[in-house]
Short mmCIF file of C-alpha atoms in Angstrom, two decimals:
data_model
loop_
_atom_site.label_atom_id
_atom_site.label_comp_id
_atom_site.label_asym_id
_atom_site.label_seq_id
_atom_site.Cartn_x
_atom_site.Cartn_y
_atom_site.Cartn_z
CA UNK A 615 -73.54 22.32 13.70
CA UNK A 616 -72.47 24.65 16.57
CA UNK A 617 -73.72 23.93 20.02
CA UNK A 618 -75.46 26.76 21.49
CA UNK A 619 -74.04 28.12 24.78
CA UNK A 620 -76.01 28.76 27.66
CA UNK A 621 -77.26 32.34 27.49
CA UNK A 622 -76.44 32.96 30.99
CA UNK A 623 -72.74 32.81 30.07
CA UNK A 624 -73.51 36.54 29.32
CA UNK A 625 -73.35 38.00 32.63
CA UNK A 626 -75.97 40.81 32.01
CA UNK A 627 -78.44 37.94 30.88
CA UNK A 628 -77.48 35.91 34.00
CA UNK A 629 -78.26 38.97 36.29
CA UNK A 630 -81.76 39.34 35.18
CA UNK A 631 -84.52 38.64 37.71
CA UNK A 632 -86.48 35.52 37.05
CA UNK A 633 -89.61 37.20 35.68
CA UNK A 634 -87.42 39.15 33.02
CA UNK A 635 -85.32 36.07 32.33
CA UNK A 636 -88.47 34.02 31.51
CA UNK A 637 -89.71 36.61 29.35
CA UNK A 638 -86.68 37.21 27.31
CA UNK A 639 -85.53 33.56 26.96
CA UNK A 640 -87.95 32.70 24.08
CA UNK A 641 -87.06 36.04 22.46
CA UNK A 642 -83.22 35.40 22.46
CA UNK A 643 -81.69 34.36 19.12
CA UNK A 644 -78.35 32.50 19.05
CA UNK A 645 -75.77 33.93 16.57
CA UNK A 646 -72.37 32.90 15.56
CA UNK A 647 -69.78 35.77 15.60
CA UNK A 648 -66.95 35.10 13.12
CA UNK A 649 -63.64 37.05 13.43
CA UNK A 650 -64.06 40.28 11.51
CA UNK A 651 -67.75 40.12 11.28
CA UNK A 652 -69.34 43.86 11.33
CA UNK A 653 -72.34 43.88 13.62
CA UNK A 654 -73.27 47.37 12.77
CA UNK A 655 -71.60 50.30 10.74
CA UNK A 656 -71.09 53.92 11.91
CA UNK A 657 -74.35 55.90 11.53
CA UNK A 658 -76.39 52.86 10.75
CA UNK A 659 -79.73 52.10 12.55
CA UNK A 660 -79.46 49.22 15.02
CA UNK A 661 -81.94 46.12 14.29
CA UNK A 662 -80.93 44.23 17.36
CA UNK A 663 -78.88 44.42 20.55
CA UNK A 664 -76.19 41.71 21.00
CA UNK A 665 -75.11 39.83 24.15
CA UNK A 666 -71.74 38.14 23.46
CA UNK A 667 -71.27 34.66 25.34
CA UNK A 668 -67.76 33.67 24.04
CA UNK A 669 -67.01 36.18 21.65
CA UNK A 670 -65.41 39.55 21.93
CA UNK A 671 -66.60 42.70 20.02
CA UNK A 672 -64.51 45.72 19.55
CA UNK A 673 -66.08 49.22 19.23
CA UNK A 674 -64.23 51.25 16.77
CA UNK A 675 -64.47 55.10 15.86
CA UNK A 676 -63.63 55.39 12.07
CA UNK A 677 -62.17 58.53 10.66
CA UNK A 678 -63.03 60.04 7.28
CA UNK A 679 -59.73 58.59 5.81
CA UNK A 680 -60.53 55.05 6.99
CA UNK A 681 -58.17 55.00 9.95
CA UNK A 682 -59.77 53.54 13.22
CA UNK A 683 -59.00 53.15 16.85
CA UNK A 684 -60.72 50.99 19.33
CA UNK A 685 -62.80 52.91 22.01
CA UNK A 686 -63.96 49.75 23.92
CA UNK A 687 -64.33 46.23 24.02
CA UNK A 688 -67.48 44.11 24.99
CA UNK A 689 -67.46 40.51 25.88
CA UNK A 690 -69.53 38.14 28.07
CA UNK A 691 -70.02 41.17 30.66
CA UNK A 692 -72.10 43.28 28.44
CA UNK A 693 -74.13 44.22 25.49
CA UNK A 694 -73.45 45.64 22.23
CA UNK A 695 -75.89 48.32 21.05
CA UNK A 696 -76.41 50.67 24.01
CA UNK A 697 -77.33 53.65 21.67
CA UNK A 698 -80.50 51.85 21.08
CA UNK A 699 -81.94 51.98 24.38
CA UNK A 700 -80.27 55.31 25.36
CA UNK A 701 -82.36 56.78 22.63
CA UNK A 702 -80.01 57.52 19.96
CA UNK A 703 -81.08 54.80 17.51
CA UNK A 704 -77.71 54.75 15.84
CA UNK A 705 -73.89 55.48 16.82
CA UNK A 706 -70.83 56.94 15.26
CA UNK A 707 -68.82 53.84 16.09
CA UNK A 708 -68.50 50.45 14.42
CA UNK A 709 -68.89 47.09 16.23
CA UNK A 710 -66.63 44.43 14.88
CA UNK A 711 -66.04 40.95 16.02
CA UNK A 712 -62.47 41.00 17.55
CA UNK A 713 -62.48 37.19 18.83
CA UNK A 714 -64.56 34.67 17.15
CA UNK A 715 -67.38 32.93 19.24
CA UNK A 716 -71.15 32.98 19.88
CA UNK A 717 -73.67 35.16 21.34
CA UNK A 718 -77.32 35.97 21.47
CA UNK A 719 -79.34 38.87 20.08
CA UNK A 720 -82.61 40.59 20.87
CA UNK A 721 -84.78 42.64 18.44
CA UNK A 722 -84.36 46.43 18.76
CA UNK A 723 -88.05 47.14 19.59
CA UNK A 724 -88.19 44.32 22.36
CA UNK A 725 -84.99 45.83 23.85
CA UNK A 726 -86.59 49.35 23.90
CA UNK A 727 -89.86 48.04 25.22
CA UNK A 728 -87.95 46.11 28.09
CA UNK A 729 -85.76 49.22 28.93
CA UNK A 730 -88.87 50.81 30.29
CA UNK A 731 -89.11 48.28 33.08
CA UNK A 732 -87.26 49.10 36.16
CA UNK A 733 -85.08 45.95 36.54
CA UNK A 734 -83.95 46.05 33.05
CA UNK A 735 -83.41 49.94 33.20
CA UNK A 736 -81.29 49.78 36.25
CA UNK A 737 -79.18 46.98 35.09
CA UNK A 738 -78.52 48.46 31.64
CA UNK A 739 -77.78 52.02 33.04
CA UNK A 740 -75.10 50.41 35.55
CA UNK A 741 -73.59 48.65 32.50
CA UNK A 742 -73.53 51.84 30.50
CA UNK A 743 -71.75 53.70 33.24
CA UNK A 744 -69.00 51.01 33.29
CA UNK A 745 -68.85 51.17 29.43
CA UNK A 746 -68.52 54.87 29.66
CA UNK A 747 -65.57 54.45 32.12
CA UNK A 748 -63.76 52.17 29.74
CA UNK A 749 -64.04 54.54 26.88
CA UNK A 750 -62.74 57.49 28.95
CA UNK A 751 -59.87 55.51 30.31
CA UNK A 752 -58.96 54.27 26.71
CA UNK A 753 -58.72 57.78 25.49
CA UNK A 754 -56.52 58.73 28.54
CA UNK A 755 -54.52 55.67 27.92
CA UNK A 756 -53.99 56.30 24.19
CA UNK A 757 -52.86 59.75 24.83
CA UNK A 758 -50.53 59.31 27.86
CA UNK A 759 -49.13 55.80 28.04
CA UNK A 760 -46.75 53.70 25.80
CA UNK A 761 -47.64 51.28 23.35
CA UNK A 762 -46.35 48.36 25.44
CA UNK A 763 -48.69 49.60 28.22
CA UNK A 764 -51.60 49.94 25.83
CA UNK A 765 -50.99 46.46 24.34
CA UNK A 766 -50.72 44.87 27.90
CA UNK A 767 -54.09 46.76 28.82
CA UNK A 768 -55.71 45.45 25.62
CA UNK A 769 -54.59 41.97 26.42
CA UNK A 770 -55.94 42.06 29.79
CA UNK A 771 -59.32 43.40 28.90
CA UNK A 772 -59.57 40.77 26.32
CA UNK A 773 -58.44 37.82 28.80
CA UNK A 774 -61.12 38.92 31.24
CA UNK A 775 -63.85 38.31 28.40
CA UNK A 776 -62.28 34.77 27.38
CA UNK A 777 -62.53 31.52 28.78
CA UNK A 778 -58.73 30.52 28.05
CA UNK A 779 -55.54 32.32 27.69
CA UNK A 780 -55.11 32.58 23.80
CA UNK A 781 -56.37 35.13 21.47
CA UNK A 782 -56.51 34.58 17.63
CA UNK A 783 -55.88 38.07 16.16
CA UNK A 784 -54.05 39.41 13.04
CA UNK A 785 -51.48 42.16 13.38
CA UNK A 786 -53.72 44.42 11.20
CA UNK A 787 -56.51 44.07 13.37
CA UNK A 788 -54.68 44.79 16.50
CA UNK A 789 -53.13 47.79 14.77
CA UNK A 790 -56.54 48.98 13.99
CA UNK A 791 -57.69 48.55 17.47
CA UNK A 792 -54.86 50.56 18.87
CA UNK A 793 -54.81 53.08 16.12
CA UNK A 794 -51.00 52.35 15.36
CA UNK A 795 -49.00 50.96 12.48
CA UNK A 796 -48.64 47.28 12.25
CA UNK A 797 -44.89 47.56 12.77
CA UNK A 798 -45.49 49.02 16.05
CA UNK A 799 -47.79 46.09 17.18
CA UNK A 800 -45.09 43.70 16.06
CA UNK A 801 -42.29 45.53 18.00
CA UNK A 802 -44.53 45.63 21.00
CA UNK A 803 -45.63 41.91 20.86
CA UNK A 804 -41.93 40.81 20.51
CA UNK A 805 -40.96 43.03 23.59
CA UNK A 806 -43.76 41.19 25.59
CA UNK A 807 -42.52 37.86 24.27
CA UNK A 808 -38.89 38.41 25.00
CA UNK A 809 -39.96 39.27 28.70
CA UNK A 810 -41.70 35.90 28.81
CA UNK A 811 -45.21 37.37 29.12
CA UNK A 812 -46.77 36.12 25.87
CA UNK A 813 -45.95 33.51 23.12
CA UNK A 814 -46.74 35.33 19.73
CA UNK A 815 -46.98 33.82 16.34
CA UNK A 816 -48.71 35.12 13.38
CA UNK A 817 -52.34 35.57 14.19
CA UNK A 818 -51.99 33.94 17.67
CA UNK A 819 -51.00 35.48 21.16
CA UNK A 820 -50.92 33.13 24.22
CA UNK A 821 -50.57 34.76 27.52
CA UNK A 822 -47.85 33.01 29.62
CA UNK A 823 -47.63 35.49 32.53
CA UNK A 824 -50.96 37.11 33.46
CA UNK A 825 -49.37 38.65 36.67
CA UNK A 826 -46.40 40.01 34.81
CA UNK A 827 -48.76 41.69 32.25
CA UNK A 828 -50.54 43.31 35.14
CA UNK A 829 -47.39 44.59 36.45
CA UNK A 830 -46.23 46.02 33.33
CA UNK A 831 -49.48 47.76 32.19
CA UNK A 832 -50.54 51.20 33.14
CA UNK A 833 -53.29 52.17 35.92
CA UNK A 834 -55.96 52.24 33.26
CA UNK A 835 -56.66 48.52 33.30
CA UNK A 836 -57.27 48.54 37.06
CA UNK A 837 -59.49 51.43 36.94
CA UNK A 838 -61.67 49.83 34.28
CA UNK A 839 -61.91 46.54 36.09
CA UNK A 840 -62.69 48.04 39.50
CA UNK A 841 -65.63 49.85 37.82
CA UNK A 842 -66.96 46.92 36.13
CA UNK A 843 -66.63 45.06 39.43
CA UNK A 844 -68.25 47.59 41.43
CA UNK A 845 -71.18 48.25 39.02
CA UNK A 846 -71.80 44.61 37.65
CA UNK A 847 -71.22 41.84 40.26
CA UNK A 848 -72.01 38.69 38.47
CA UNK A 849 -75.19 38.22 40.41
CA UNK A 850 -76.39 41.78 40.43
CA UNK A 851 -79.96 41.27 39.96
CA UNK A 852 -80.44 37.69 40.92
#
């Protein structure tokens, strides 16, 4: 039986003022998030919002022909399902568990009710601004930067949301995230391995030299990280 992590491993939950925290705690439902699980499909109505604790969720845009590309990642810094409290009820993206772990969820109506309260409103709007920055920078990166740079950016964003330095991922899943062919992912990963930055075996990536990844990636990673750090210090509302 899995041991439930502390909900405050999620930075948004940890940033709630005490009154909100006491009100939310009985309503938070612990959930396992296995690799590849779909939390919601494009166009579906959201029944819950999700606060990852140890999992990472990928937000994907899926084309009519089934091709997909990642538009953002969400980990212990955030929440999955912003369209719910932004008034949209549904979203054109798909949310898939990119790295298995655990998290918590809150019922949709409860989240909508809480969003009307000033502390929650301000916290969630700040997070939404940071997420929009990540989405915009991902679009720029995919258009203007090399696959090597995109892979480095993706690895660093994932590392920021993990407790260790190892990702369990299939080539197919990484290819779907980046919107490229599997062969491209293999070639890019082998280049990083030859440079001594990662150790890559089938379905498993260990980062050996984080500084080297930061030096090799494009400006996009730093832009996104700076905005998250500016808008969402860990004790924002404490």
